XYZ file of C-alpha atoms in Angstrom:
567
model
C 125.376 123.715 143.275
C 123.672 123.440 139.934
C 125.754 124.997 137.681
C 124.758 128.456 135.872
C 121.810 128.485 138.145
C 121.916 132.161 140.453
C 118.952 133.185 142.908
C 117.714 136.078 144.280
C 115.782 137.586 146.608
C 113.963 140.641 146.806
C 112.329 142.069 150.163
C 108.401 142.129 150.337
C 108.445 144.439 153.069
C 110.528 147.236 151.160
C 107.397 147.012 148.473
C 104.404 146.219 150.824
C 103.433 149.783 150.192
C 103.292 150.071 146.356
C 100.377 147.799 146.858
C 98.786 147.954 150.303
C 96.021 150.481 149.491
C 94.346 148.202 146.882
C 91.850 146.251 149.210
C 91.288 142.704 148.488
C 89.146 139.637 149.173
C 91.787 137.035 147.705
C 93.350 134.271 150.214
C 96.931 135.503 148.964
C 96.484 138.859 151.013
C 98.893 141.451 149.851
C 101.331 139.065 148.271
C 99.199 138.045 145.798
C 99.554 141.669 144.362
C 103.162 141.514 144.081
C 103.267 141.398 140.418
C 102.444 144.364 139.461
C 105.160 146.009 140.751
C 107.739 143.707 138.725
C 109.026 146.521 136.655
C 110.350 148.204 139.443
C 111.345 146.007 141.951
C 113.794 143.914 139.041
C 117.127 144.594 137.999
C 117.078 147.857 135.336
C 119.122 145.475 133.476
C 116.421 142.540 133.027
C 114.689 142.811 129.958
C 112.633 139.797 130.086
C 110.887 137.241 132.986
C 108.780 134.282 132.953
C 107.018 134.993 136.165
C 105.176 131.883 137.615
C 102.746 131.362 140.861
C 104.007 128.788 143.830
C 101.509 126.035 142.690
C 102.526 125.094 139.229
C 104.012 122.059 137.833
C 106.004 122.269 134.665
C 105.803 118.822 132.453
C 107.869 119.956 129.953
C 111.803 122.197 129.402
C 111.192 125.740 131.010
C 113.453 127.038 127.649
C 110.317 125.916 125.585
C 108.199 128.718 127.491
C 110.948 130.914 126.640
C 111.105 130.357 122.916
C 107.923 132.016 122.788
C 109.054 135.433 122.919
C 110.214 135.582 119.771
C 106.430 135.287 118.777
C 105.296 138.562 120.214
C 104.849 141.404 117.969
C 104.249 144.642 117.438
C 103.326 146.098 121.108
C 102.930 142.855 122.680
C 104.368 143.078 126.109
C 102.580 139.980 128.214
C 102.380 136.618 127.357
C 99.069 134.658 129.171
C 96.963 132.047 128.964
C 92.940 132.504 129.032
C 91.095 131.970 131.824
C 89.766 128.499 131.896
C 87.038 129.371 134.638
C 83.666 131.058 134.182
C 84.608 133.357 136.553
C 85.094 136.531 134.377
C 81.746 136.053 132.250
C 80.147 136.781 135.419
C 77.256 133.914 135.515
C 78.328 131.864 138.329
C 75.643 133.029 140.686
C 72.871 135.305 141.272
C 74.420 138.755 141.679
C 78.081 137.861 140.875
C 79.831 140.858 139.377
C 83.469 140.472 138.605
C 85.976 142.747 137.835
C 86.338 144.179 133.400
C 88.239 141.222 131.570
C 88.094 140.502 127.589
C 85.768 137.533 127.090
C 87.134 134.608 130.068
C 90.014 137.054 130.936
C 93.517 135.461 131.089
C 95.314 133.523 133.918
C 98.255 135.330 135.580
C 99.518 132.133 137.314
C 102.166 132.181 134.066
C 103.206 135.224 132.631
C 105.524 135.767 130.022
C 106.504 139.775 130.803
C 109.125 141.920 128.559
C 110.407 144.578 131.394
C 112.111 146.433 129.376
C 108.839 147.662 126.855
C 106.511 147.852 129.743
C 108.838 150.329 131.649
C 108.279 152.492 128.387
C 104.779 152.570 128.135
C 104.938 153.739 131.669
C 102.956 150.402 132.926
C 103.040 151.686 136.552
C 100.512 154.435 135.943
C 98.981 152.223 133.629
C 97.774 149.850 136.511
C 97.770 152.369 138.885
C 95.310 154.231 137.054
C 93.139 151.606 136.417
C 93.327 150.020 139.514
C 91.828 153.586 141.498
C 89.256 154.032 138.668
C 87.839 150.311 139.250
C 87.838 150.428 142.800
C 85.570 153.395 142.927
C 82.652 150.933 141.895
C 84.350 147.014 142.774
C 85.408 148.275 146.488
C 88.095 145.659 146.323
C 90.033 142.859 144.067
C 88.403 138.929 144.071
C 91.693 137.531 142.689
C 94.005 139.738 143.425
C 96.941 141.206 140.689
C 94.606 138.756 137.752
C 91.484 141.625 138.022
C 94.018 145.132 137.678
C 95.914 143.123 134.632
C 92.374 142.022 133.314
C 90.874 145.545 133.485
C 94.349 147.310 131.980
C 94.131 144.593 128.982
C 90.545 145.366 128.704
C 91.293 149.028 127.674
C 94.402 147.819 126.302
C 93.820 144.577 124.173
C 97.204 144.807 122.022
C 98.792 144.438 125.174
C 98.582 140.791 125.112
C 100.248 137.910 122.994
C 97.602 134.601 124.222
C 99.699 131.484 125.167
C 97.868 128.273 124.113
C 95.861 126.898 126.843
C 99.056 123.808 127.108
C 100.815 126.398 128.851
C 98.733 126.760 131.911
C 96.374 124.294 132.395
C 94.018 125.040 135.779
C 92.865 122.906 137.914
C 90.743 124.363 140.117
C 86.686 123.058 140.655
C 85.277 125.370 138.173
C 87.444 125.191 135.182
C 87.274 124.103 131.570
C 90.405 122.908 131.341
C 89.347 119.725 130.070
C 88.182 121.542 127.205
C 92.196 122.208 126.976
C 93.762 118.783 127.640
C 90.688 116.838 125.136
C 92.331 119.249 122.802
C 95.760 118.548 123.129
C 98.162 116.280 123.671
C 100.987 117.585 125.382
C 100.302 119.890 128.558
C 103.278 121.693 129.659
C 102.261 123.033 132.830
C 99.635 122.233 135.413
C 98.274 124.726 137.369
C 96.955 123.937 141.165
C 95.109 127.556 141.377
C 92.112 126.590 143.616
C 92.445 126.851 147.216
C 92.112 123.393 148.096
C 95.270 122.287 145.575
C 95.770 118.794 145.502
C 92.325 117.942 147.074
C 90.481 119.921 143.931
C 87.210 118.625 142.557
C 88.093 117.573 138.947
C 87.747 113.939 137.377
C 91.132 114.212 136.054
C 92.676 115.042 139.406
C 94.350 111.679 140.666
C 96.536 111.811 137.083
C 97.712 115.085 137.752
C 98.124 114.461 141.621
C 100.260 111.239 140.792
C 102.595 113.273 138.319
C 102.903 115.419 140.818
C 103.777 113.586 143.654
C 106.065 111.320 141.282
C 108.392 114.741 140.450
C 108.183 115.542 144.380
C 109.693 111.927 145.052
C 112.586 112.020 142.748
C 115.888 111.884 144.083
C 117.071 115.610 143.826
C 120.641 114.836 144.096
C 120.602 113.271 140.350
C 119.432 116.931 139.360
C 122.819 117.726 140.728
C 126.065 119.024 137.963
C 126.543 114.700 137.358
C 123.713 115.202 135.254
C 124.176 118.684 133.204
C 126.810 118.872 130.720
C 126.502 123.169 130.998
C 129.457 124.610 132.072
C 129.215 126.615 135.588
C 131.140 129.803 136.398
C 132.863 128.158 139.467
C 133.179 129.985 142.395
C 136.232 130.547 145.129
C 133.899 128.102 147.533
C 133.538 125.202 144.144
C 137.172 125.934 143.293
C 138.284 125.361 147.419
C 135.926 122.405 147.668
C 137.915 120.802 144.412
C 140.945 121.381 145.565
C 140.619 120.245 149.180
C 139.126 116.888 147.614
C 142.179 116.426 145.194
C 144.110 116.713 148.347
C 142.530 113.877 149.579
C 144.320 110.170 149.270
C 141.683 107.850 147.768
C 143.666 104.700 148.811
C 143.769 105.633 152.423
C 141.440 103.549 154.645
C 139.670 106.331 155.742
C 138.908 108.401 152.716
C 135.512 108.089 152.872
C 135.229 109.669 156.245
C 137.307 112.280 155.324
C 135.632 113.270 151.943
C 132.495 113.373 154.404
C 133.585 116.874 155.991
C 133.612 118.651 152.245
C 130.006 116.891 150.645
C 127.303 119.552 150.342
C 123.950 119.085 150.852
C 121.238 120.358 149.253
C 119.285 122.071 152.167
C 115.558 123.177 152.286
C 115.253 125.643 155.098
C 112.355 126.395 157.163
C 110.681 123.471 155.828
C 107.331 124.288 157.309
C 105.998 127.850 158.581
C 108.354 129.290 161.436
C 106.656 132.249 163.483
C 108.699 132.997 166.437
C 108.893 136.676 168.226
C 111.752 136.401 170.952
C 111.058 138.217 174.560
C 112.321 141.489 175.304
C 114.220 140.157 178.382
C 116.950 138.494 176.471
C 116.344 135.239 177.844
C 114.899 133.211 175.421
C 116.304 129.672 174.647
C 115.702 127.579 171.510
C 116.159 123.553 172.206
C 118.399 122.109 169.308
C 117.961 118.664 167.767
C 118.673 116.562 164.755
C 116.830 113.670 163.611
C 116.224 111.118 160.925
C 113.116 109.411 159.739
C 113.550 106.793 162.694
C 112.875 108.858 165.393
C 109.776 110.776 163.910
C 107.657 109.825 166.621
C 109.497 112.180 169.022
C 108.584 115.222 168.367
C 105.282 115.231 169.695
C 106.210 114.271 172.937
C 108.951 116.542 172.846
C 106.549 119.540 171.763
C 104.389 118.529 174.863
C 107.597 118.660 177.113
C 108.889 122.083 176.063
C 106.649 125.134 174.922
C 109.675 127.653 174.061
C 110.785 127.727 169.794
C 112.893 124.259 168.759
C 114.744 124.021 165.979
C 115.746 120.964 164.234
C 117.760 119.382 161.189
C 116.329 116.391 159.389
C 118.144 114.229 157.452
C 115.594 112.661 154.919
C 115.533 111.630 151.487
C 113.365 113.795 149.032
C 110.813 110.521 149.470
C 111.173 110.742 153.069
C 110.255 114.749 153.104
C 107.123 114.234 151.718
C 106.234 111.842 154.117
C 107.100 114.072 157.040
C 105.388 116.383 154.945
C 101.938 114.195 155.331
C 103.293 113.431 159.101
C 103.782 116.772 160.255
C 100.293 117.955 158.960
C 98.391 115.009 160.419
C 99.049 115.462 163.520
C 97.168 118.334 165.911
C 100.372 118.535 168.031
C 103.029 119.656 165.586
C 100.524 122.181 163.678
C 99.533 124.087 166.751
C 102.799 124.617 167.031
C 104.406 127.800 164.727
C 107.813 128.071 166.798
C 109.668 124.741 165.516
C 111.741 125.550 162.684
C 112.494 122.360 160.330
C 115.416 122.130 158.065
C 115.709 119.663 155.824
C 119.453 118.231 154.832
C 118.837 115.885 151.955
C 120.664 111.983 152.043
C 124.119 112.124 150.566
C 127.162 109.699 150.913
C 126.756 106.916 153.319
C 127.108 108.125 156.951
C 124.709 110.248 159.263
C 126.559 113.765 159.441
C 125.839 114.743 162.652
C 127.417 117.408 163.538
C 126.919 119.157 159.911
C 122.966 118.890 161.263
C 123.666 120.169 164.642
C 125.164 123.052 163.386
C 122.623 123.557 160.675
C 120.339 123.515 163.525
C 122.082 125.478 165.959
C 123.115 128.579 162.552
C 118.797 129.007 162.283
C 117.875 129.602 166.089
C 116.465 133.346 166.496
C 117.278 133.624 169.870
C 120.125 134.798 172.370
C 120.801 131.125 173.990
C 120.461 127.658 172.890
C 119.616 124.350 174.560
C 122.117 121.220 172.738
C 120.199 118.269 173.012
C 119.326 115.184 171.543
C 115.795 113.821 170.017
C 115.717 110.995 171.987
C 115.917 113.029 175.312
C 112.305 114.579 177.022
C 112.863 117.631 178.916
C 111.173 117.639 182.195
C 107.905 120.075 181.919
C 108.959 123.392 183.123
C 112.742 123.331 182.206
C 112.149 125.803 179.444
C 110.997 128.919 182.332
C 113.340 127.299 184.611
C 116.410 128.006 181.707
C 115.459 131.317 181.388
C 115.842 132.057 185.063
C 118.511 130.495 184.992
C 120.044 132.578 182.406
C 119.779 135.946 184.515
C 120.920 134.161 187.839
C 124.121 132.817 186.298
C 124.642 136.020 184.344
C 125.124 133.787 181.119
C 125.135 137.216 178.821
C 128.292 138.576 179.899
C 130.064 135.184 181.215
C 131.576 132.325 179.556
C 129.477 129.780 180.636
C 127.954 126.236 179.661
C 124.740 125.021 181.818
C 125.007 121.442 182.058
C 121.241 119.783 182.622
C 121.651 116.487 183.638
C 120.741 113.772 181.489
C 119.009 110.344 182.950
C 117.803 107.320 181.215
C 114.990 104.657 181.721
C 114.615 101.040 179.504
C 110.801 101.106 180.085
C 109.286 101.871 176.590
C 105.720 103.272 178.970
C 107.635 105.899 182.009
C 105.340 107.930 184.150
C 107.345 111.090 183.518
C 108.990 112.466 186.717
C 106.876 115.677 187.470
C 109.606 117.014 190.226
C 113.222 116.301 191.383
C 111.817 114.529 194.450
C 110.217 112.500 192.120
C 113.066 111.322 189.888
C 115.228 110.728 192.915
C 112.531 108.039 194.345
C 112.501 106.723 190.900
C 116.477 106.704 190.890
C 116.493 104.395 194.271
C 113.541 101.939 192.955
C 115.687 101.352 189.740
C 113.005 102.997 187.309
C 115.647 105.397 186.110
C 119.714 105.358 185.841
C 121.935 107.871 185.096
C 122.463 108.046 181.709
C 124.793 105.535 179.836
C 125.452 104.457 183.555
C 125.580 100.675 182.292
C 127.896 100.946 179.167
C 129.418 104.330 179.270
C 130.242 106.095 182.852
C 132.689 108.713 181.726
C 130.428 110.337 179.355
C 128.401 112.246 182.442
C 130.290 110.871 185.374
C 132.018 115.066 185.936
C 128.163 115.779 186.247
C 128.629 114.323 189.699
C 125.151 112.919 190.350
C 125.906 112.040 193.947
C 126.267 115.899 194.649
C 123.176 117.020 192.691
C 121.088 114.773 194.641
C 121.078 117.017 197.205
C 122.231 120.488 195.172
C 119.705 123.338 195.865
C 122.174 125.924 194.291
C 123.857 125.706 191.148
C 127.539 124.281 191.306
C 131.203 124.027 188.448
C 132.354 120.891 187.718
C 135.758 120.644 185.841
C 136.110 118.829 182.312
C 137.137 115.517 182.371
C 137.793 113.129 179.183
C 135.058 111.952 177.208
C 133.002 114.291 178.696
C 129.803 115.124 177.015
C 126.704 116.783 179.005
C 124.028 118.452 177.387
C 124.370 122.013 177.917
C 122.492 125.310 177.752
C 125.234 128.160 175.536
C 124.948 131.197 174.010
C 124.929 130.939 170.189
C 128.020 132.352 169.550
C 129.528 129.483 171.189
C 131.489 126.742 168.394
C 130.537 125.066 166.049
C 130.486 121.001 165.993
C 133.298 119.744 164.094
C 132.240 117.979 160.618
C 135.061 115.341 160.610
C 132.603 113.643 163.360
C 130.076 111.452 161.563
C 127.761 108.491 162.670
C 128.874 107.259 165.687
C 131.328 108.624 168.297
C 133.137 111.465 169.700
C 130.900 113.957 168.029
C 130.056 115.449 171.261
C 133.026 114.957 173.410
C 134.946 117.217 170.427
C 132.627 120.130 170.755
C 132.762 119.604 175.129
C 136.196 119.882 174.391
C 136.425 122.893 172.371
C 134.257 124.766 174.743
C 136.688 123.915 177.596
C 139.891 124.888 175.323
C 137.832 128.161 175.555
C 137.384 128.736 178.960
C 134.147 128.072 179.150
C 133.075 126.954 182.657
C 130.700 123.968 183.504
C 127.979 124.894 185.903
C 125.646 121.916 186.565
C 121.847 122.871 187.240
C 120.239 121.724 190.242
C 116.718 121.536 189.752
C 116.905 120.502 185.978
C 116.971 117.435 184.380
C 115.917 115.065 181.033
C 115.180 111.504 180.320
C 116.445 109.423 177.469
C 113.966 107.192 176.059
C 114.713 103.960 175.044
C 114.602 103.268 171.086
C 116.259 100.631 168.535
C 119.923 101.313 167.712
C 120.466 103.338 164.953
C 122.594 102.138 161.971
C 125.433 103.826 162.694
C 126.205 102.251 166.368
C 125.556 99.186 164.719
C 128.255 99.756 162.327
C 130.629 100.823 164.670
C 130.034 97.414 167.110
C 130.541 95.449 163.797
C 133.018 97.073 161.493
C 136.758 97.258 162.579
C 137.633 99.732 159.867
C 134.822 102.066 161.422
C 136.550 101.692 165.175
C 140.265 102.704 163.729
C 139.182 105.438 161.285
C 137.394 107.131 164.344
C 140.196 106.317 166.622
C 142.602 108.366 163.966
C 140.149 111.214 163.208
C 139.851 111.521 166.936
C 144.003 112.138 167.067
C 144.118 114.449 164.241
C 141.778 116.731 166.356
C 143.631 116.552 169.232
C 146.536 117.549 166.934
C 144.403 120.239 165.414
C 143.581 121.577 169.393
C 146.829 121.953 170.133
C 147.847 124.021 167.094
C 145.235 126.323 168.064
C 145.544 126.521 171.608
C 148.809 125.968 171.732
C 149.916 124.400 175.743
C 146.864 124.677 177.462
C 145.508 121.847 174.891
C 148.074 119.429 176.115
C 146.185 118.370 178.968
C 144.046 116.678 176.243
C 146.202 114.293 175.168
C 147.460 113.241 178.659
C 144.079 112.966 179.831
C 143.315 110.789 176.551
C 146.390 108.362 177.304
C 145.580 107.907 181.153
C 141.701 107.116 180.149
């Protein structure tokens, strides 16, 4: 939502080919030669781009950068900064022979590039050519696009209008770009183009590091339209969200609840590298979780209790990310691991949405069937396979049909995990484990019927019940949570609901089971034990989605609100 802001994306794949016979050494691999095929793979209609690598850091107003075109002349087409590294003089080592540049060469982590001219001169036979008449005698590119737009500007030096070094200072281990910032006082952009990034040899690196890590910490909501006085083209979705907040009554006791169900978050997807190939068979099943900073510390153990692909929603601060950031790649556990997708909903207004993270969560699995669950729940080892199976037994592809696993709960902070059924039933009758919520909260899992799965060997339908909320195995078209849920309460029993109001049927499995661990209570129980205002607003939002059920399914929602009154 920042206003007169619009993003694309263009398809790698659809251009892999343009640039996959030009062999090279550099740790980019074929992306890194993506450049070069600019002209063609932007809008006809785009005369000009500032094109800039993944590791850069801009210190300064991006429109300064652009200003500079004006400057070009004559046939002037790129805009770059020289090379602050040795590397193209060729006298690094014994032996080293790098690829035709002018002098140091020039940088192509920031290019200045005017489409439209270059499509004239015919630039893709330009590189082209060069790049097949090089090859003959380099065999393959050391830095990937930088060498083919070195050796065309060789032949070609009116090609090029030279940036001041301000405008892409390098840090890598071998640069003189101290040369550049002893020179000047005002660098614009700071480059992180070695390998190592942030852990670079340089005497100047901790400055640089700290700016960096300063701009990463910044609260990226107050980059949100508060701040900019530019006027955005609003859009049916802005122009909706406006008027559904107008609608809103600011002087009723609940607004802030309410306004909760239309605040948008600014969402980072895929927050880490997600690799996952789903089987041929169709069984697959992704275990869905949300999570804030407070219960971090699960997901190793979780990762250790379930091998199949997890996907979760995080709600963190832009501070916090980084520091799952360090988390995540200190440990051994969560790095071996490719298949856990991580989406990041950033803090906004004052209660934990979660059901707007569940269904984040549940809108990013790549698979045919999901597992709902909770963070603070282990699996027992094996129930991924054991889903699966149980997939093609109860014929969940062409059936309505919700797999309830049943959930148990220990106090001890150290549990020798159950490795079998027999197991957790000897633990059951020593008092090691309970039922879950069996001390404060019965109804939630009492339709499980624990007394009958004891002995189960096959799997069995129970019938809903109110306040019903089992963790259950769907397939992902199944509903979505409803948003008017936030914090504490009912967010589960609504969604239980809606999948009975839809026919689904409730089959409990017999050999599968997971374990609550115990942890502090979050904030938002706490605020629901000690705020009245909390208890009422939930007790209304709960009626005005029973209202809502029966408008949409009509007399077969009824039993709802009877079974609401007699509980």
């Amino acid at each position: 939502m920042v206003p007169a802001v619009r993003v694309d994306f263009y398809n790698a794949d659809e251009l892999k080919s343009e640039v996959s016979w030009i062999p090279n050494k550099h740790y980019s691999g074929i992306y890194g030669l993506m450049k070069l095929v600019l002209t063609k793979t932007l809008p006809a209609n785009l005369e000009r781009v500032i094109v800039l690598d993944t590791d850069i850091t801009f210190a300064t107003d991006i429109a300064e950068l652009w200003a500079v075109f004006h400057k070009f002349k004559g046939q002037q087409v790129l805009g770059l900064v020289e090379n602050q590294s040795d590397w193209y003089l060729g006298n690094l080592w014994k032996n080293h022979r790098p690829w035709p540049a002018l002098g140091r060469g020039y940088n192509t982590g920031v290019i200045l590039l005017l489409l439209d001219k270059l499509r004239k001169m015919k630039w893709e036979q330009m590189w082209r050519l060069t790049a097949e008449r090089e090859l003959m005698g380099m065999l393959s590119t050391s830095l990937a696009d930088q060498d083919i737009f070195n050796a065309v500007i060789k032949q070609n030096p009116f090609l090029v209008y030279q940036l001041p070094c301000f405008w892409n200072v390098q840090l890598s281990d071998h640069t003189r770009s101290e040369q550049c910032y002893r020179d000047v006082s005002d660098l614009k952009v700071i480059h992180w183009n070695s390998p190592k990034k942030l852990r670079v040899k340089n005497k100047h690196v901790e400055f640089f590091r700290n700016l960096y890590l300063t701009f990463l910490e910044y609260d990226g909501n107050l980059l949100r339209r508060e701040l900019f006085g530019c006027p955005s083209e609003t859009d049916v979705n802005s122009e909706n969200l406006q008027k559904q907040l107008s609608e809103l009554d600011e002087d009723d006791l609940c607004y802030e609840f309410r306004r909760e169900r239309f605040t948008v978050h600014r969402t980072h997807l895929y927050f880490l590298h997600y690799e996952f190939e789903p089987s041929a068979d169709n069984t697959d099943v992704t275990l869905v979780a949300q999570l804030s900073m407070d219960r971090l510390q699960m997901l190793e153990a979780i990762c250790k209790h379930w091998e199949g692909p997890i996907s979760l929603a995080l709600y963190l601060s832009d501070a916090e990310a980084q520091q799952f950031l360090r988390y995540a790649q200190g440990s051994e556990v969560l790095m071996s691991r490719q298949n856990v997708g991580y989406h990041i909903v950033y803090k906004e207004g004052q209660f934990y949405p979660v059901n707007l993270l569940r269904n984040v969560a549940m809108k990013h699995i790549s698979t045919p069937y999901m597992f709902l669950s909770d963070i603070d729940f282990l699996p027992m080892y094996g129930l991924y396979e054991y889903l699966r199976k149980s997939v093609i037994q109860l014929d969940l592809a062409n059936t309505k049909k919700a797999m309830i696993v049943p959930a148990f709960e220990t106090l001890r902070y150290r549990l020798s995990f159950p490795k079998s059924k027999a197991e957790l039933l000897s633990m059951l009758d020593m008092g090691t484990l309970f039922t879950f919520r069996y001390h404060v909260w019965t109804k939630g899992h009492a339709p499980t019927n624990f007394a009958k799965w004891r002995t189960a060997t096959t799997p069995y339908q129970v019938e809903w019940e109110a306040d019903f909320e089992p963790y259950v195995v769907v397939r992902r078209d199944c509903p979505e949570y409803d948003r008017r849920f936030v914090g504490f309460g009912w967010n589960k029993v609504a969604h239980i609901m809606e999948l009975d109001a839809q026919e689904y049927e409730f089959t409990v499995l017999p050999n599968a089971y997971m374990i609550h661990m115990p942890h502090a209570p979050s904030f938002d129980i706490t605020k629901f034990r000690s705020n009245k205002q909390y208890r009422i607003c939930l007790k209304t939002l709960k009626e005005e989605f029973q209202q809502d059920m029966s408008r949409r399914y009509g007399f077969a929602a009824l039993k709802y609100l009877t079974a609401e009154n007699n509980s």
